[in-house]
Coordinates of C-alpha atoms and ligand atoms in Angstrom, one line a residue:
M16 CA -111.3 -92.2 82.6
S17 CA -113.6 -95.1 82.0
G18 CA -112.0 -98.1 83.8
N19 CA -111.5 -101.3 81.7
V20 CA -114.2 -100.7 79.1
I21 CA -113.0 -99.7 75.6
L22 CA -115.1 -98.0 73.1
D23 CA -116.4 -100.2 70.3
V24 CA -115.8 -97.7 67.6
D25 CA -117.3 -100.0 64.9
F26 CA -120.6 -100.1 66.9
A27 CA -120.6 -96.4 67.3
R28 CA -119.9 -95.8 63.5
S29 CA -122.7 -98.0 62.6
F30 CA -125.1 -95.2 63.6
F31 CA -123.5 -92.7 61.2
P32 CA -124.2 -93.5 57.5
A33 CA -122.2 -90.5 56.5
L34 CA -119.1 -92.4 57.6
N35 CA -119.5 -94.9 54.9
T36 CA -117.2 -93.2 52.5
S37 CA -113.7 -93.7 51.4
W38 CA -112.5 -90.4 53.0
S39 CA -111.8 -89.5 56.7
F40 CA -113.9 -87.1 58.3
L41 CA -111.6 -84.8 60.4
E42 CA -113.6 -81.5 60.5
N43 CA -115.6 -82.5 63.6
A44 CA -114.7 -79.2 65.4
G45 CA -116.7 -77.5 62.6
G46 CA -119.8 -79.7 63.3
T47 CA -120.2 -83.4 64.0
L48 CA -122.1 -85.9 62.0
V49 CA -125.5 -87.0 63.3
P50 CA -126.6 -90.6 64.1
T51 CA -129.6 -92.1 62.4
T52 CA -131.5 -91.8 65.7
V53 CA -131.4 -87.9 65.3
V54 CA -132.7 -88.1 61.7
D55 CA -135.5 -90.4 63.0
R56 CA -136.6 -88.1 65.7
V57 CA -136.5 -85.1 63.4
S58 CA -138.4 -86.9 60.8
A59 CA -140.9 -88.3 63.4
Y60 CA -141.6 -84.7 64.6
M61 CA -142.0 -83.3 61.1
T62 CA -144.1 -86.2 59.8
Q63 CA -146.3 -86.4 62.8
T64 CA -146.3 -83.3 64.9
Q65 CA -145.3 -80.3 62.8
V66 CA -148.0 -78.1 64.4
Q67 CA -147.9 -75.3 66.8
P68 CA -147.0 -77.1 70.1
G69 CA -148.7 -76.8 73.5
T70 CA -152.4 -76.9 73.0
D71 CA -154.8 -79.7 73.6
F72 CA -155.2 -81.8 70.5
D73 CA -153.0 -84.8 70.2
A74 CA -150.4 -83.6 67.7
S75 CA -149.9 -80.4 69.5
R76 CA -149.6 -82.0 73.0
I77 CA -147.1 -84.6 71.7
A78 CA -145.2 -81.8 69.9
A79 CA -144.8 -80.0 73.2
E80 CA -143.8 -83.2 74.9
R81 CA -141.2 -84.0 72.3
M82 CA -139.6 -80.5 72.5
D83 CA -139.6 -80.8 76.4
E84 CA -137.7 -84.1 76.0
G85 CA -135.1 -82.6 73.7
R86 CA -134.6 -79.6 76.1
D87 CA -134.3 -81.9 79.1
F88 CA -131.7 -83.9 77.4
M89 CA -129.6 -80.9 76.3
A90 CA -129.7 -79.7 79.8
A91 CA -128.7 -83.0 81.2
V92 CA -125.5 -83.0 79.0
I93 CA -124.1 -80.3 81.2
N94 CA -126.0 -81.2 84.5
A95 CA -128.3 -78.2 84.2
N96 CA -132.0 -78.2 85.1
P97 CA -134.3 -77.7 82.2
D98 CA -135.5 -74.4 83.6
E99 CA -131.9 -73.0 83.7
I100 CA -131.4 -73.3 80.0
V101 CA -132.3 -71.4 76.8
I102 CA -132.3 -73.0 73.3
G103 CA -131.3 -70.7 70.4
P104 CA -130.3 -71.1 66.8
S105 CA -126.5 -71.0 67.6
T106 CA -124.0 -70.1 70.2
T107 CA -123.2 -66.9 68.5
N108 CA -126.9 -65.9 68.6
N109 CA -127.2 -66.9 72.2
V110 CA -124.2 -64.7 73.3
Y111 CA -125.7 -61.6 71.5
V112 CA -129.0 -62.1 73.2
L113 CA -127.2 -62.7 76.6
A114 CA -125.0 -59.6 76.1
N115 CA -128.2 -57.5 75.5
A116 CA -129.9 -58.9 78.4
L117 CA -126.9 -58.3 80.9
R118 CA -126.1 -54.8 79.7
P119 CA -128.4 -53.1 82.1
W120 CA -126.6 -54.9 85.0
F121 CA -123.4 -52.7 84.3
A122 CA -122.7 -49.1 84.9
D123 CA -120.5 -46.9 82.7
G124 CA -116.8 -47.5 83.5
D125 CA -117.5 -51.1 84.6
E126 CA -115.1 -53.6 83.1
V127 CA -115.5 -56.8 81.1
I128 CA -112.6 -59.0 80.2
V129 CA -112.5 -61.1 76.9
T130 CA -109.6 -63.0 75.4
D131 CA -107.7 -63.2 72.2
V132 CA -108.0 -67.0 72.2
D133 CA -111.8 -67.3 72.0
H134 CA -113.9 -67.8 68.9
E135 CA -115.5 -64.5 67.9
A136 CA -118.8 -65.9 69.4
N137 CA -117.7 -65.1 72.9
N138 CA -115.9 -61.9 71.8
G139 CA -117.7 -59.6 69.5
A140 CA -120.9 -59.1 71.4
W141 CA -119.0 -58.3 74.6
R142 CA -116.4 -56.1 72.8
R143 CA -119.3 -53.9 71.5
Y144 CA -119.9 -53.0 75.2
A145 CA -117.0 -50.6 74.6
D146 CA -119.4 -48.5 72.4
T147 CA -121.8 -48.2 75.3
G148 CA -119.6 -46.8 78.0
L149 CA -118.1 -50.1 79.4
V150 CA -114.3 -50.7 79.5
V151 CA -113.3 -53.9 77.7
R152 CA -110.0 -55.5 78.6
E153 CA -108.3 -58.3 76.7
W154 CA -106.7 -61.3 78.4
Q155 CA -104.0 -62.2 75.9
M156 CA -102.4 -65.5 75.2
D157 CA -98.8 -66.3 75.9
P158 CA -97.4 -65.7 72.4
E159 CA -95.0 -68.6 72.8
T160 CA -97.6 -71.2 73.6
G161 CA -100.9 -69.8 72.7
E162 CA -102.2 -70.5 76.2
L163 CA -104.1 -68.2 78.5
R164 CA -102.1 -67.9 81.8
I165 CA -104.1 -67.4 85.0
T166 CA -101.5 -65.0 86.3
D167 CA -102.2 -62.7 83.4
L168 CA -105.9 -62.8 84.2
Q169 CA -105.1 -61.9 87.9
A170 CA -103.2 -58.8 86.8
L171 CA -106.4 -57.6 84.7
L172 CA -108.9 -58.0 87.5
T173 CA -109.9 -54.8 89.3
D174 CA -112.7 -53.7 91.6
R175 CA -114.6 -52.6 88.5
T176 CA -114.4 -56.0 86.8
R177 CA -118.0 -57.4 86.3
L178 CA -117.6 -60.2 83.9
V179 CA -114.9 -62.5 82.4
C180 CA -115.6 -64.3 79.1
F181 CA -113.3 -67.1 78.2
T182 CA -113.3 -70.4 76.4
A183 CA -113.3 -73.8 78.1
C184 CA -111.1 -75.1 75.3
S185 CA -109.7 -73.3 72.1
N186 CA -111.2 -74.4 68.9
I187 CA -107.7 -73.9 67.3
T188 CA -105.1 -75.2 69.8
G189 CA -107.5 -77.6 71.6
S190 CA -105.9 -76.5 74.8
I191 CA -108.1 -76.9 78.0
N192 CA -108.4 -74.0 80.4
D193 CA -109.0 -74.8 84.1
I194 CA -112.5 -73.6 84.2
S195 CA -113.0 -74.1 88.0
A196 CA -109.8 -72.3 88.9
I197 CA -110.7 -69.4 86.8
A198 CA -114.3 -69.2 88.0
R199 CA -113.1 -69.2 91.7
L200 CA -110.5 -66.4 91.0
V201 CA -113.2 -64.3 89.2
H202 CA -115.8 -64.9 91.8
D203 CA -113.3 -64.0 94.6
A204 CA -112.8 -60.7 92.6
G205 CA -116.7 -60.2 92.8
A206 CA -117.3 -60.8 89.0
L207 CA -119.1 -63.3 86.9
V208 CA -117.9 -65.8 84.3
C209 CA -119.3 -66.6 80.9
V210 CA -117.8 -69.9 79.4
D211 CA -117.8 -70.9 75.8
G212 CA -118.0 -74.7 76.0
V213 CA -118.6 -75.2 72.3
A214 CA -115.2 -76.9 71.6
F215 CA -115.1 -78.7 74.9
T216 CA -118.5 -80.3 75.3
P217 CA -118.2 -82.9 72.5
H218 CA -115.1 -84.4 74.3
R219 CA -115.5 -84.4 78.0
P220 CA -118.2 -84.7 80.8
V221 CA -119.4 -81.4 81.8
D222 CA -121.1 -80.4 85.0
V223 CA -121.9 -76.7 85.3
K224 CA -122.9 -77.1 89.1
E225 CA -119.4 -78.5 89.9
L226 CA -117.7 -76.0 87.8
D227 CA -119.7 -73.2 89.4
V228 CA -119.9 -71.1 86.3
D229 CA -122.5 -68.3 85.9
F230 CA -123.1 -68.8 82.1
Y231 CA -122.1 -71.8 79.9
L232 CA -122.8 -72.2 76.2
Y233 CA -122.5 -75.2 73.8
S234 CA -123.8 -76.0 70.3
I235 CA -125.6 -79.3 70.1
Y236 CA -124.6 -79.6 66.4
K237 CA -121.2 -80.2 67.6
V238 CA -122.3 -82.9 70.1
F239 CA -123.9 -85.2 67.3
G240 CA -127.2 -83.3 67.3
P241 CA -129.2 -80.9 65.0
H242 CA -128.2 -77.3 64.3
S243 CA -129.1 -75.5 67.6
A244 CA -127.5 -74.3 70.7
L245 CA -127.8 -74.0 74.5
L246 CA -127.2 -71.3 77.0
Y247 CA -127.2 -72.1 80.7
A248 CA -127.5 -69.4 83.3
K249 CA -127.6 -69.9 87.1
P250 CA -131.2 -69.4 88.1
E251 CA -130.6 -66.4 90.2
H252 CA -129.1 -64.7 87.2
L253 CA -132.0 -65.8 84.9
A254 CA -134.5 -64.4 87.4
R255 CA -133.1 -60.8 87.1
M256 CA -132.3 -60.8 83.4
A257 CA -134.0 -58.2 81.1
N258 CA -136.6 -60.0 78.9
Q259 CA -135.5 -60.1 75.2
N260 CA -138.7 -61.4 73.8
H261 CA -142.3 -60.2 73.7
Y262 CA -143.4 -58.4 76.9
F263 CA -146.0 -60.9 77.7
V264 CA -143.4 -63.9 77.9
D265 CA -141.5 -62.0 80.6
G266 CA -140.6 -64.4 83.4
N267 CA -140.5 -67.7 81.2
P268 CA -136.8 -68.3 81.1
F269 CA -137.1 -70.6 78.2
L270 CA -138.6 -68.0 75.9
M271 CA -137.5 -64.6 77.3
L272 CA -134.0 -65.1 76.0
S273 CA -134.9 -66.8 72.8
P274 CA -136.9 -64.1 70.7
G275 CA -139.1 -66.1 68.3
G276 CA -138.6 -69.3 70.3
P277 CA -136.3 -72.2 69.5
N278 CA -136.6 -74.3 66.3
H279 CA -139.3 -77.0 67.1
E280 CA -138.1 -80.0 65.1
L281 CA -134.5 -79.5 65.9
T282 CA -135.2 -79.1 69.7
A283 CA -137.1 -82.3 69.5
G284 CA -134.5 -84.0 67.4
A285 CA -131.9 -83.6 70.1
V286 CA -133.6 -86.5 71.8
G287 CA -132.1 -88.6 69.1
V288 CA -128.6 -88.0 70.6
S289 CA -130.0 -89.4 73.9
D290 CA -131.3 -92.4 72.0
Y291 CA -127.8 -92.9 70.5
F292 CA -126.1 -92.5 73.9
D293 CA -128.5 -95.0 75.5
A294 CA -127.7 -97.5 72.8
L295 CA -123.9 -96.9 73.3
Y296 CA -124.4 -97.3 77.1
E297 CA -126.2 -100.5 76.9
H298 CA -123.7 -102.0 74.4
H299 CA -120.8 -101.1 76.7
F300 CA -122.2 -101.3 80.2
G301 CA -125.3 -103.6 79.8
D302 CA -128.1 -103.0 82.1
E303 CA -125.8 -101.8 84.9
P304 CA -128.1 -99.3 86.8
A305 CA -127.0 -95.8 86.5
D306 CA -128.7 -92.4 86.5
T307 CA -128.4 -89.9 83.5
R308 CA -125.4 -88.2 85.0
Q309 CA -123.5 -91.5 85.7
K310 CA -124.3 -92.7 82.2
L311 CA -123.0 -89.5 80.6
T312 CA -120.0 -89.5 82.7
R313 CA -119.1 -93.0 81.8
L314 CA -119.8 -92.5 78.1
F315 CA -117.7 -89.2 77.8
G316 CA -115.0 -91.2 79.8
L317 CA -115.0 -93.8 76.9
F318 CA -115.0 -91.0 74.3
A319 CA -112.0 -89.3 76.1
D320 CA -110.0 -92.4 76.4
H321 CA -110.5 -93.3 72.7
E322 CA -109.7 -89.8 71.5
T323 CA -106.6 -89.7 73.5
R324 CA -105.5 -93.0 72.0
L325 CA -106.0 -91.5 68.6
G326 CA -104.3 -88.2 69.6
G327 CA -101.2 -89.8 71.0
P328 CA -99.4 -90.8 67.7
L329 CA -100.6 -87.6 65.9
A330 CA -99.4 -85.2 68.6
Q331 CA -96.1 -87.0 68.6
Y332 CA -95.8 -87.0 64.7
L333 CA -96.9 -83.3 64.5
S334 CA -94.5 -82.1 67.1
A335 CA -91.5 -84.1 65.8
K336 CA -91.8 -83.7 62.1
Q337 CA -89.5 -81.1 60.7
G338 CA -91.2 -78.3 58.8
L339 CA -94.4 -78.7 60.8
R340 CA -95.5 -76.5 63.7
L341 CA -98.2 -77.8 66.1
F342 CA -100.2 -75.4 68.2
G343 CA -101.3 -76.3 71.7
P344 CA -99.9 -78.9 74.0
P345 CA -97.5 -81.2 72.2
S346 CA -99.0 -84.4 73.6
A347 CA -102.6 -85.9 73.7
D348 CA -102.7 -85.5 77.6
A349 CA -106.5 -85.7 78.3
E350 CA -106.1 -83.1 81.1
K351 CA -104.5 -80.6 78.8
R352 CA -106.0 -80.9 75.4
V353 CA -108.9 -82.3 73.3
A354 CA -108.3 -83.9 70.0
V355 CA -108.3 -80.7 67.9
F356 CA -104.9 -80.4 66.3
S357 CA -104.0 -77.3 64.3
F358 CA -100.7 -76.8 62.6
V359 CA -98.8 -75.0 59.8
A360 CA -96.1 -76.1 57.3
D361 CA -93.0 -73.8 57.2
G362 CA -93.2 -71.4 54.4
R363 CA -96.4 -72.9 53.0
D364 CA -99.9 -71.5 52.5
S365 CA -102.3 -73.4 54.8
A366 CA -105.1 -73.4 52.2
E367 CA -102.7 -74.9 49.6
V368 CA -101.5 -77.7 51.9
A369 CA -105.1 -78.4 53.1
G370 CA -106.2 -78.7 49.5
R371 CA -103.6 -81.3 48.8
L372 CA -104.6 -83.3 52.0
Q373 CA -108.3 -83.1 50.9
K374 CA -107.4 -84.5 47.4
R375 CA -105.9 -87.5 49.3
G376 CA -109.1 -88.2 51.3
A377 CA -108.6 -86.1 54.5
G378 CA -111.8 -84.3 55.2
L379 CA -110.3 -81.3 57.0
R380 CA -109.9 -77.5 56.2
S381 CA -107.8 -74.6 56.9
G382 CA -108.3 -70.9 57.9
D383 CA -109.2 -69.0 61.1
F384 CA -112.3 -70.9 62.0
Y385 CA -113.8 -67.6 63.2
A386 CA -111.2 -67.4 65.9
A387 CA -109.5 -64.6 64.0
R388 CA -107.9 -63.0 67.0
C389 CA -106.3 -66.2 68.0
I390 CA -104.9 -66.7 64.5
D391 CA -103.5 -63.2 64.7
G392 CA -102.0 -64.0 68.1
L393 CA -100.4 -67.0 66.9
G394 CA -98.8 -65.0 64.0
V395 CA -100.1 -67.2 61.2
R396 CA -102.3 -64.8 59.4
P397 CA -99.8 -64.5 56.6
Q398 CA -100.0 -68.2 56.1
N399 CA -103.8 -68.1 55.7
G400 CA -104.3 -69.4 59.1
V401 CA -103.9 -73.0 60.3
I402 CA -104.6 -76.5 59.0
R403 CA -107.0 -78.2 61.5
A404 CA -107.7 -81.8 62.0
S405 CA -110.3 -82.5 64.7
F406 CA -111.4 -86.0 66.0
V407 CA -114.3 -87.2 68.0
H408 CA -115.1 -90.7 69.3
Y409 CA -116.2 -92.2 65.9
N410 CA -112.9 -91.5 64.3
T411 CA -110.3 -94.4 64.0
L412 CA -106.6 -95.0 64.2
A413 CA -106.9 -95.6 60.4
D414 CA -108.0 -91.9 60.1
V415 CA -104.9 -90.8 62.0
E416 CA -102.6 -93.1 60.0
R417 CA -104.0 -91.8 56.8
L418 CA -103.3 -88.1 57.8
I419 CA -99.9 -89.0 58.8
E420 CA -99.2 -90.7 55.5
C421 CA -100.7 -87.7 53.6
L422 CA -98.5 -85.3 55.5
D423 CA -95.4 -87.4 54.9
E424 CA -96.0 -87.2 51.2
E425 CA -97.2 -83.6 50.9
V426 CA -95.0 -81.7 53.4
Ligands
LIG21 C1 -115.2 -72.5 70.4 C2 -116.5 -72.1 69.5 N1 -117.3 -71.3 70.1 C3 -118.3 -70.7 69.4 C4 -118.6 -71.3 68.1 C5 -119.8 -70.7 67.4 O1 -120.9 -71.6 67.5 P1 -122.2 -71.4 66.7 O2 -121.9 -71.9 65.3 O3 -123.2 -72.3 67.4 O4 -122.6 -69.9 66.7 C6 -117.8 -72.1 67.5 C7 -118.1 -72.6 66.1 O5 -117.2 -73.1 65.5 C8 -116.6 -72.6 68.2 O6 -115.8 -73.5 67.7

């Protein structure tokens, strides 16, 4: 994905003081660590400009500028314009607000499709539509593979379908869905798509324009930033959405879907991710001229290549080892999966196995990771869910080797 340049992982790690430990951090799908540049930005905001932003004394003016910069960067990550996004406390919260805002668009008997693979964030709010007169249909996984098959979606689409909500990539199986192909199919059927990009955005370049999605969500705290989240909506959708905030902010897309407004210091703090990416870019590509999109594409190309190198031996091990069952694609193929590996050990409780691995320095966990329907669909509820190890670009081959060694001894 990134030509001849290879990620200098030691350089990347030098920005993350939390990595200076004897254990391996393998719970990145739950939330990534933040670089010092983020801490610096949050600290600068709070020590210098923790005032109500947007009026004409210095601290207030600078506070607003800092928040704008953060918002601009979060939008740039997915190639959205700043006036096409909303910042909220979490993706879960953003979906609830979106579902409320969209409900008046639909008539009783209209149909919405959700999946049994998705995290509950892109499920629960839509499923509650069933209590208000809408029909909610479930696009179910192939029970053998845990994958969503496009042919199954085709069979669910009707002339009453209004919205299809699905994940870009499962936070359990790591399996990537073909967002463009699904969006095309759904649009041809006259409906809209709402894509949960939370598990995907930390790993691959995303361009919401190219993907042609109606709504896209990601959580910046899983992309090396502070704990907040972004909702993108096509501008023509934002323009006709019911205001969810005070009546007098109607028409301001940034505020009308963010009741109470976004957290100030964390919005400003997101610029620290941009600072980190700039430093990474310069380290790997020098002062080669590039616009923000090219820079992000190149950096995420480096990340994807690195993660695929790490995932290769692990995927091979987890699919070959007797007594272990890996979910999702059995290889690290960058087109098919991200570096999120969930598995169970035959006849063993996942919490018990995870506990043993933790004691040996593997920073991972077990459970359903709020993708409860996916865990049920995979049939692993009786085992207390799955054990999940998830990697991002600052992980190393040593992390993979340690996990394999632990599994060899504990399973
Ligand atoms: C795929 C996916 N979607 C949504 C969420 C929820 O995100 P948030 O914590 O921002 O509500 C998560 C969190 O783990 C997730 O993995």
